[in-house]
């Protein structure tokens, strides 16, 4: 039954493609997003559909390399490749694409992407502990609101924003409940299933329905019979974002007999503890606070990520940590040093992997993961 | 319990059979077929020890060819096998530097061969046996001729880390009439530097053992000691460390 429910999530992408096409025919607008910093609430409040855009597959990278340098993060190349080859239907249907100045690669790629689609780039500050940064980010949210109003020809009211805040808060809560199921031993959901659910969610055009499905999944797992404790190593994955198409490390780890019980990355737990505060009177300020707290490696310093990892290791009873850096992602690559220290201080094996979307290094990834798992053999 | 450990490397396949306190070992070139090489090792080991195949309880296999070998009761990574092998030979060792045909690794070990941490280079030929192989060919030598003799005090430092560029660099050095001895010393230093950097990044704790096929090369050993600033131990059976670890695990010792 769990399998079937997860399968339902796997088909979200396809089903929503049709829905989005129909919605567009009736005049609804679609806004494409790439990153967890994008304040989706404003898009919802504008009555448009926010959709996650593709960037997790090797397929369009060769085409992207006709324009972009080879030695660039595969996520950036894949995102651009899908756009330039017009093979991501969600990009195709997007009326506007939103980007952020997270890392240098993305920032400069978005400039080139403007030739294909209107891209609105938000200036994300890289310090999250100064007033000036916060003020800038509030301004950037207001600027995005204006752009959405102009581009989509709507008026965004505070009331609509608060409604959207509530929807996204509930969605995060529901998704967190699913991830938290894996605190149990044995973990009821495999890493691949978890990824399927979390990643597919971003393609949904109907948030209300998605929240119901997420809650349904939690309920279903709650009904399952508890099985006996499982001695397989429990692995936590952190680092760069992973989606279906770039899930090779999760797959290899589970093929080698371990459980990927938790993911700290963007498709995982990174933002799930962050809820927009609804007590204030300016929804833009409330949103700015939430989004600036996201522990991405493009922030400096990024101490909340280390705290989050620290508590996740305990909460999910983790035996070993894999930190995945996509090739040429400097921020995650350098931050690996700090992450390694945190993990080793807790006495756990820490494996830092650098890879791309190709399959050329499967064997060498495998030997490293295997050796790490041998270190925790119970 | 009688156990066999086999290490199917990119260049050579090594095997050890353990029967109580008796051991036999054998080595063959891996060639094109890891499977044939593994089989040849089993035949030789049984021959040498006079033990029948049925008497062997477990065959544990390690090395890059381990997955291709169906007779394995279990496959184990080189990392764990090296740690186990060294624990038997030199229980005081805390850092293992292994340079094989196509990769190099640094392993930090605790007591009883427990792996504490490891780093591995298998993406690039620099700092591996492959690098020396290519350079030996460019010098018109066999790789076994490198690192046998006392080297001159003055080495010609090779600046390129990349195998392709280093090759043209030494061809240039030869053309300008430099002597081979100095070039060889420079090559050894280059390998030592590369691997020492990986070791330092992880943290070196004494004692240090040097294993793998390249460990028989005295020039690399010297260069490595210079770069990491301490003595390294090379066992007379340094190439067999992985196979020994696998055999010990297979015979549950
Ligand atoms: S890792 Fe950072 S930049 Fe990349 S998607 Fe996540 S939040 Fe955005
Ligand atoms: S993985 Fe790193 S380099 Fe790639 S887009 Fe995200 S932050 Fe930028």
Short mmCIF file of C-alpha atoms and ligand atoms in Angstrom, two decimals, chain A residues 34-37 75 100 102-103 106 239-241 265-266 270 294-298 332, ligand 1:
data_model
loop_
_atom_site.label_atom_id
_atom_site.label_comp_id
_atom_site.label_asym_id
_atom_site.label_seq_id
_atom_site.Cartn_x
_atom_site.Cartn_y
_atom_site.Cartn_z
CA UNK A 34 14.56 26.80 -9.16
CA UNK A 35 15.53 27.29 -5.59
CA UNK A 36 14.14 27.11 -2.06
CA UNK A 37 14.85 30.81 -1.56
CA UNK A 75 22.68 21.53 -11.69
CA UNK A 100 18.24 34.36 -7.07
CA UNK A 102 22.68 32.35 -4.64
CA UNK A 103 26.00 31.26 -6.15
CA UNK A 106 23.57 30.61 -11.16
CA UNK A 239 25.19 18.67 0.60
CA UNK A 240 24.00 19.84 -2.81
CA UNK A 241 20.41 19.35 -3.97
CA UNK A 265 19.68 19.01 1.53
CA UNK A 266 17.19 21.25 -0.26
CA UNK A 270 16.77 21.99 5.11
CA UNK A 294 17.48 28.97 5.12
CA UNK A 295 20.82 27.26 5.84
CA UNK A 296 22.28 27.12 2.32
CA UNK A 297 26.05 27.15 1.89
CA UNK A 298 25.84 30.44 -0.03
CA UNK A 332 29.27 23.30 -0.47
S1 LIG C 1 21.44 24.57 -2.41
FE1 LIG C 1 21.10 26.76 -2.01
S2 LIG C 1 21.15 27.67 -4.03
FE2 LIG C 1 20.85 25.49 -4.37
S3 LIG C 1 18.63 25.18 -4.47
FE3 LIG C 1 19.22 24.92 -2.35
S4 LIG C 1 18.95 26.91 -1.40
FE4 LIG C 1 19.00 27.22 -3.62
#
